[in-house]
Amino acid sequence: MIVLSDIHKQYGRVRANDGISLTLEPGRIYALVGENGAGKSTLMRVLAGHTRPTSGSIEVNGERLSHLTPALARRHGVGMLYQDPLDFPAMPVWENFQLGAPRRTKRQVVDILGELSFRLDACFLPDEPVSSLTVGERQLLELLRLLDLGATTLILDEPTTGITPEQKQDLFNLLMTLAREENHTVVLVTHKLSEALEMADAIFVMRQGRLVCTLTPPYDEHELVSRMFGEAARGEVAPMPEVDETAAPRLDMRDVLFAGPKYSMGPLNFTARPGECIGLAGLDGSGQELFLRGLCGLDRMPGGKLVLNGREYGSNDFKILRRAGVQFVPADRLQLALFPALNLMEHITLAFPDRKEDRQKFYDEQCVERFNLRAHPDTHASELSGGNQQRLLLSLIPDDAALLLMEHPTRGLDAGSSRQVWNHLKERCANGATLIYFSPDLEEVLEHSHRVAVFYDRGLAAVVDRERATMETVGALMAGKPAAEVFGNRAKAAAEGGAR
Amino acid sequence: MKIVRMMAALALCMALLFALGCASEPEKKAEDKAPAKTEAPAPAPEAKQDAKPLTMGLILVGPYNDKGYSQAQYEGGKYLEEKMGAKLIYLDKVNPADRPGLTIPQVVDDLLAKGADFIVAGSDDMTDGIIEAAGQHPDTVFVHASGDAALTGKGPKNLGNVFGRMTFPKMMAGFSAGMTTQTGKIGVVGPLINAETRRLIVSAYLGARYAWTQVRGKDLKDLSFNVKWIGFWFNIPGVTADPTQMAGSLYDGGCDVVLSGIDTPEVVTVAQQRRDAGKTVWALPYDYEKACEGQGSVCVGVPYFNWGPMFLKIAEQVKAGTYKAVFDWEAPYWADINDHDKSPVGFMPGEGLSADNKKALDEFVAKLGSGELNLFTGPLNYQDGSVFLKAGETATDKQIWYLEQLLQGMEGLSSPK
Amino acid sequence: MNRESLLRQIGWFAAAVGLALFLTVLVTLPSGAPPLTTIFVLFQGGLGSLSKFGQALSVWVPLTLCSVGLLIPFTARLWNIGVEGQVIMGAIFCTAALRPFDGGGAGQIILALAAAALGGALWALLSGLLRVFGRVHEIFSGLGLNFVALGVILWLIFGPWKRPGIASMSGTEPLDVSLWLAKVGSLSVTWAGLGLALAAIVLAAVLLHRTGWGLKLRAVGENPKAATLFALGPRRRLLQAFLLCGAMAGLAGATQVLAVYHRLLPSISSSYGYTGLLVGMMASYRLGLAPFICLFFAVLNVGSIQLPLQLGLDSSLSGVIQGVMVLSVFIVQGVRLWLAKRGEAA
């Protein structure tokens, strides 16, 4: 049993954790939910010994401590599974499994790994390099490693990002087994409410560094949402814009080949109409990234033709396409799309050189009024919150942009900001723009797409229209099931018709 | 805002300088007064010359303690202090690499401000600068060691030249090498190529040739004399060729005696290493009288400068006001070329020179001194086969000073590519 | 953080000076030198009289040209370490332009200056092209090109441009007096040199802080990938930055030839390129500070010969003192950053 009492953690003026007390009991599954920046990660880092709290105490197995160290946490059986697994991709499975464990021969390691895998219904080839495993498998391996090291309290940080619905189900089943049969404590850190509702014996809700409440079943979803987001939860989600079926296609790809630094794909044939929102679904590295980067001209197009607004392009020069109204917004905003040490005004000057004279006016109209960007114009981009960064980027996209290509439009945004971003994007679509985006969050893709293009194994596997796009069908396609199997023969024809 | 910051920075700099000045002013004054008393106040033109010791301003190209060319000049200056009670002020390492941005006229200004009565510039490199400086101070005596402005007439009236006739010690070095070699192969690690270095290396060759053919009675065809240039007076990694490698390759190529024409002692070090590896080899360093000390039997001898007597002569003339800016190329003091008080250049035999050979050397020196033997006597051909001196003809000083090529029979480049 | 109060800046500066003094005392004591006198003599030697100040200024001119030039590529986060070679190339081009003339006047001098700027710029462009199209980091290409430039100048001086019959480090035949830059009164510094340095400062200030070009260059340096997304033409900007810096470095080389040595010699650059890099780092790449730090270095440089002359000390001690001062600035900067970081973390 672990008891946290009155944990405070301050970074400068920011109170990341503000007097948090909670109790974790063996054999139970907890969910820790909250928006980004609510203090979930800090709290879990305190628990895993990576962060020393400013004040407060931690009681582990009856021992009262002011803080934990990683070694101490491990000795007390606390194991943390990070969002990005901390493994060494070039090393084989058994060596990764052996990391941090006392000295053993390879034979012993393989035996223990086999035993654990059997008990938990997993399967690993000990000599396979970790780089060939999927994200889900790597997570599972990491989990086995933690168990092998004697972890009895497992903390999982956003474990369902980047894995298929099926893998997610397997993981949840495993966690359930560990808690119910082996009496382990499981803490699930997540921002997805559905997961918390599905799994948890109790939900801790955090908001602005405080533990606002601890909910127990039966859960009231509305209560959970309003506790999590406060006022921001209230607000309308814009409906999907209408698409004019008769309009000439905005984009027509004819036997297009794309070549990225790591792989190439194609030939691709795909059309999109004005006003259409198209979501791309796929596991990491399935091809959706290359699709977007190729379309905007950042990656090479060795073959095929692009037809944009009726004009044919034999090559995908970034500048030419940009002038033709193609805009690309990468997911990693600070790394790829903004200038960290330049201020807002300077960004505006760079994006709209001709508005240099009246940029203050532009800022007031565009950024503040339309996008609700509340920051001083002298603020550096790096000092903006994720939401404000996205607002800034969106305000820098000209109104007449015809084709918007976005990577994970709501990455790192809280619910309120996400909704605002989506409402804005839909407004642009309603005004005739075409949006093609991808998101690792399948729910988001399903919610905001007229059609879903599913990528598998570096290729376009199927295009599914809104009616057929469900968690099950898209999940199965993402995992590599042929469209024919998923929909039956007739449906497959329909799906392929969509792809034309 | 920016201007304010700049002003502030400027103000700070000033404040800092003031602070430094104030902090150390009293100390400095005390410091200055002590020597000033013995020195007597410098700015007193009417004060009698006798009240103030004669001061020589010496500009050295290398470090004053380089165990080579510059140290020899520095010790010459010290000799002056000792013999005449004169005062030496000097600045060493005056070359654009060691003191970026410093020009000879600036150094001269400083030396004069410190009370120098005449200026001696030590190196060929200072030619242009010293001409410029002498032009700016027409009432001061300037002497350029190793230059030739007084000979060519390019320099102003107050600039003279002085140099020891190093050709003779070099002949002795070559002679010793020619006597010592067993294989008949002699190597030279030369510095950069110019008239001075050609002159010196040709002298060494003539000495070696004389020993080989006239004393040992061997065939000239069996004597090989190979010159390798490194490109400067000392090793500058990445710029010059590496003298250690050069010497090594000469020894590896069969040379058993290697003469050094450069300012630093790499050649002796390499010879020592070969000795330790069991090879019978010798070396001859250059410039510094004591270069053979402690090197044992690997060192045959060293030709060196002894600037003391030359400086003394000039200083006395300057004091008496009789100095004439001439081109002065001083011969050794033949009665004893290693006499410190008399000979401007010398050759100090090392342990590597056998007793017999030493006797032969003494005879050779005597012949040179008496004028019985002049090695610059024809027939001598240039390296390209053209005639340098016809049979029986002897070379003039100008011909030797401005030697255009190496001689026939020598291997190596006569002029830079 | 980026707009700290003036008072605090001064405080930090004072801390650096204090530390420098302390360290100097520590370093000089074992060598038997009186520390404060040593420092006093050093500064006195560079500022003591008008003519000394003139000498310091004549060092300041090329140093400022280099360090101000370096700020331009640094704005794009480029370390143009090849600036040393660009100074050399400037000097070579300058000399080459004057070789056909035995004498001349303003026309020839302007031609020589233009040639020098061109030479430096072309040499910098090589680094730039390697960086932009060859993906060779400019530090490596710059270092390499520095060696090549040194090779070229040595080859010229010992080869085609040697004085008749002589190849020596003392360089080429001196220029005719009519081709020397005019001095300011009896001082060593020249009008043209001062003008060039001041013009470079003004040009850099305007370009970097008052024009869209400067903003774009900063953006390219901040985030080249984003610059591509904004269609700012990052490659072109990087090359332009290299060209400008190279041109200024070339001019520095020209002032060395036309105003200081009046001929080409192997160490014509006086390592001002490398010193310029140091100045840039000490100034944290702020244009407002660079000229003053250059002056500081110039004063030390000129003052250093007073150590052997006045105190009989080995003049390498001035190098040590200079090093100690630079080190103190970096230590104080480091402490400042560390404190700032700790302040954030606490």
Coordinates of C-alpha atoms in Angstrom, one line a residue, chain C residues 92-264:
Chain C
I92 CA 45.8 37.7 -51.3
F93 CA 43.1 39.2 -53.6
C94 CA 44.1 42.6 -52.4
T95 CA 47.7 42.0 -53.2
A96 CA 46.8 40.4 -56.5
A97 CA 44.8 43.4 -57.6
L98 CA 47.7 45.7 -56.9
R99 CA 50.4 43.6 -58.5
P100 CA 50.0 45.2 -62.0
F101 CA 50.5 48.7 -60.5
D102 CA 53.8 50.2 -59.4
G103 CA 52.0 53.1 -57.7
G104 CA 48.7 54.7 -57.9
G105 CA 46.0 56.4 -55.8
A106 CA 42.5 56.1 -54.6
G107 CA 41.4 54.3 -57.7
Q108 CA 43.8 51.4 -57.2
I109 CA 43.1 51.3 -53.5
I110 CA 39.4 51.0 -54.1
L111 CA 40.0 48.3 -56.6
A112 CA 42.1 46.5 -54.1
L113 CA 39.5 46.8 -51.4
A114 CA 36.8 45.5 -53.7
A115 CA 39.0 42.6 -54.8
A116 CA 39.7 41.8 -51.1
A117 CA 36.0 41.8 -50.3
L118 CA 35.4 39.5 -53.3
G119 CA 38.2 37.2 -52.3
G120 CA 36.9 36.8 -48.8
A121 CA 33.3 36.4 -50.0
L122 CA 34.2 33.7 -52.5
W123 CA 36.2 31.8 -49.9
A124 CA 33.3 32.0 -47.5
L125 CA 30.9 30.9 -50.3
L126 CA 32.9 27.7 -50.6
S127 CA 32.2 26.9 -46.9
G128 CA 28.6 27.9 -47.5
L129 CA 28.1 25.7 -50.6
L130 CA 29.7 22.8 -48.8
R131 CA 27.3 23.4 -45.9
V132 CA 24.1 23.9 -47.9
F133 CA 24.6 21.4 -50.7
G134 CA 27.3 19.1 -49.4
R135 CA 26.0 18.9 -45.8
V136 CA 29.5 19.4 -44.5
H137 CA 29.4 21.3 -41.3
E138 CA 30.9 24.7 -41.7
I139 CA 33.3 24.2 -38.8
F140 CA 35.0 21.3 -40.6
S141 CA 35.0 22.9 -44.0
G142 CA 36.1 26.2 -42.4
L143 CA 39.0 24.6 -40.7
G144 CA 40.0 22.8 -43.8
L145 CA 39.7 25.9 -45.9
N146 CA 41.8 27.8 -43.4
F147 CA 44.6 25.4 -44.0
V148 CA 44.1 25.6 -47.8
A149 CA 44.3 29.4 -47.6
L150 CA 47.4 29.2 -45.6
G151 CA 48.8 26.8 -48.2
V152 CA 47.9 29.2 -51.0
I153 CA 49.5 32.2 -49.3
L154 CA 52.7 30.2 -48.6
W155 CA 52.8 29.0 -52.1
L156 CA 52.4 32.5 -53.5
I157 CA 55.0 34.0 -51.2
F158 CA 57.5 31.2 -51.7
G159 CA 56.7 30.8 -55.3
P160 CA 55.2 33.0 -58.0
W161 CA 55.2 36.2 -55.9
K162 CA 58.6 35.7 -54.2
R163 CA 61.1 38.5 -54.3
P164 CA 63.7 38.0 -56.9
G165 CA 65.9 35.0 -55.8
I166 CA 64.6 35.0 -52.3
A167 CA 61.8 33.1 -50.7
S168 CA 61.3 34.0 -47.1
M169 CA 58.6 34.5 -44.5
S170 CA 59.2 38.2 -44.7
G171 CA 56.7 38.2 -47.6
T172 CA 56.4 39.8 -51.0
E173 CA 58.0 43.0 -52.2
P174 CA 56.5 45.9 -50.3
L175 CA 53.9 48.1 -51.9
D176 CA 54.7 51.5 -53.2
V177 CA 54.0 54.2 -50.6
S178 CA 51.4 55.7 -52.8
L179 CA 49.3 52.6 -52.3
W180 CA 49.4 52.8 -48.5
L181 CA 46.2 53.9 -46.8
A182 CA 46.4 57.4 -45.4
K183 CA 47.1 57.6 -41.7
V184 CA 45.2 59.6 -39.1
G185 CA 47.7 62.3 -38.4
S186 CA 50.8 60.6 -37.0
L187 CA 48.8 57.7 -35.6
S188 CA 49.2 54.1 -37.0
V189 CA 45.5 53.8 -37.7
T190 CA 44.1 54.8 -41.0
W191 CA 41.1 56.8 -42.0
A192 CA 40.0 54.2 -44.4
G193 CA 40.3 51.4 -41.8
L194 CA 38.3 53.3 -39.2
G195 CA 35.7 54.1 -41.8
L196 CA 35.4 50.5 -42.9
A197 CA 35.1 49.2 -39.4
L198 CA 32.5 51.8 -38.5
A199 CA 30.6 51.2 -41.7
A200 CA 30.6 47.4 -41.0
I201 CA 29.2 48.0 -37.5
V202 CA 26.4 50.2 -38.9
L203 CA 25.7 47.9 -41.8
A204 CA 25.4 44.9 -39.6
A205 CA 23.2 46.8 -37.1
V206 CA 20.8 47.9 -39.8
L207 CA 20.8 44.6 -41.6
L208 CA 20.3 42.5 -38.6
H209 CA 17.9 44.6 -36.6
R210 CA 16.1 46.9 -39.0
T211 CA 15.4 44.8 -42.1
G212 CA 13.2 41.9 -43.0
W213 CA 16.4 40.2 -44.3
G214 CA 17.8 40.2 -40.8
L215 CA 14.6 38.8 -39.4
K216 CA 14.5 36.1 -42.0
L217 CA 18.1 35.2 -41.3
R218 CA 17.3 34.9 -37.6
A219 CA 14.3 32.7 -38.4
V220 CA 16.5 30.5 -40.6
G221 CA 19.0 30.1 -37.8
E222 CA 16.2 29.5 -35.2
N223 CA 14.6 26.7 -37.1
P224 CA 15.7 25.8 -40.7
K225 CA 12.8 23.3 -41.0
A226 CA 10.2 25.9 -40.1
A227 CA 12.0 28.3 -42.5
T228 CA 11.3 25.9 -45.3
L229 CA 7.6 25.8 -44.3
F230 CA 7.5 29.6 -44.4
A231 CA 9.2 29.5 -47.8
L232 CA 12.0 31.8 -46.5
G233 CA 14.6 30.3 -48.8
P234 CA 16.9 29.1 -46.1
R235 CA 19.7 28.1 -48.4
R236 CA 19.9 31.4 -50.2
R237 CA 20.0 33.2 -46.8
L238 CA 22.7 31.1 -45.4
L239 CA 24.8 31.7 -48.5
Q240 CA 24.2 35.4 -48.3
A241 CA 25.3 35.4 -44.6
F242 CA 28.5 33.6 -45.5
L243 CA 29.1 36.0 -48.4
L244 CA 28.7 39.1 -46.2
C245 CA 30.9 37.7 -43.5
G246 CA 33.5 36.7 -46.0
A247 CA 33.5 40.1 -47.6
M248 CA 34.1 41.8 -44.2
A249 CA 36.8 39.3 -43.4
G250 CA 38.4 40.0 -46.8
L251 CA 38.4 43.7 -46.0
A252 CA 40.1 43.0 -42.7
G253 CA 42.8 41.2 -44.8
A254 CA 43.0 44.2 -47.1
T255 CA 43.6 46.6 -44.2
Q256 CA 46.4 44.3 -43.0
V257 CA 48.0 44.6 -46.4
L258 CA 47.3 48.2 -47.1
A259 CA 47.6 49.8 -43.7
V260 CA 49.7 47.6 -41.4
Y261 CA 52.3 45.5 -43.3
H262 CA 52.2 47.1 -46.7
R263 CA 52.9 43.7 -48.3
L264 CA 51.7 40.1 -48.2

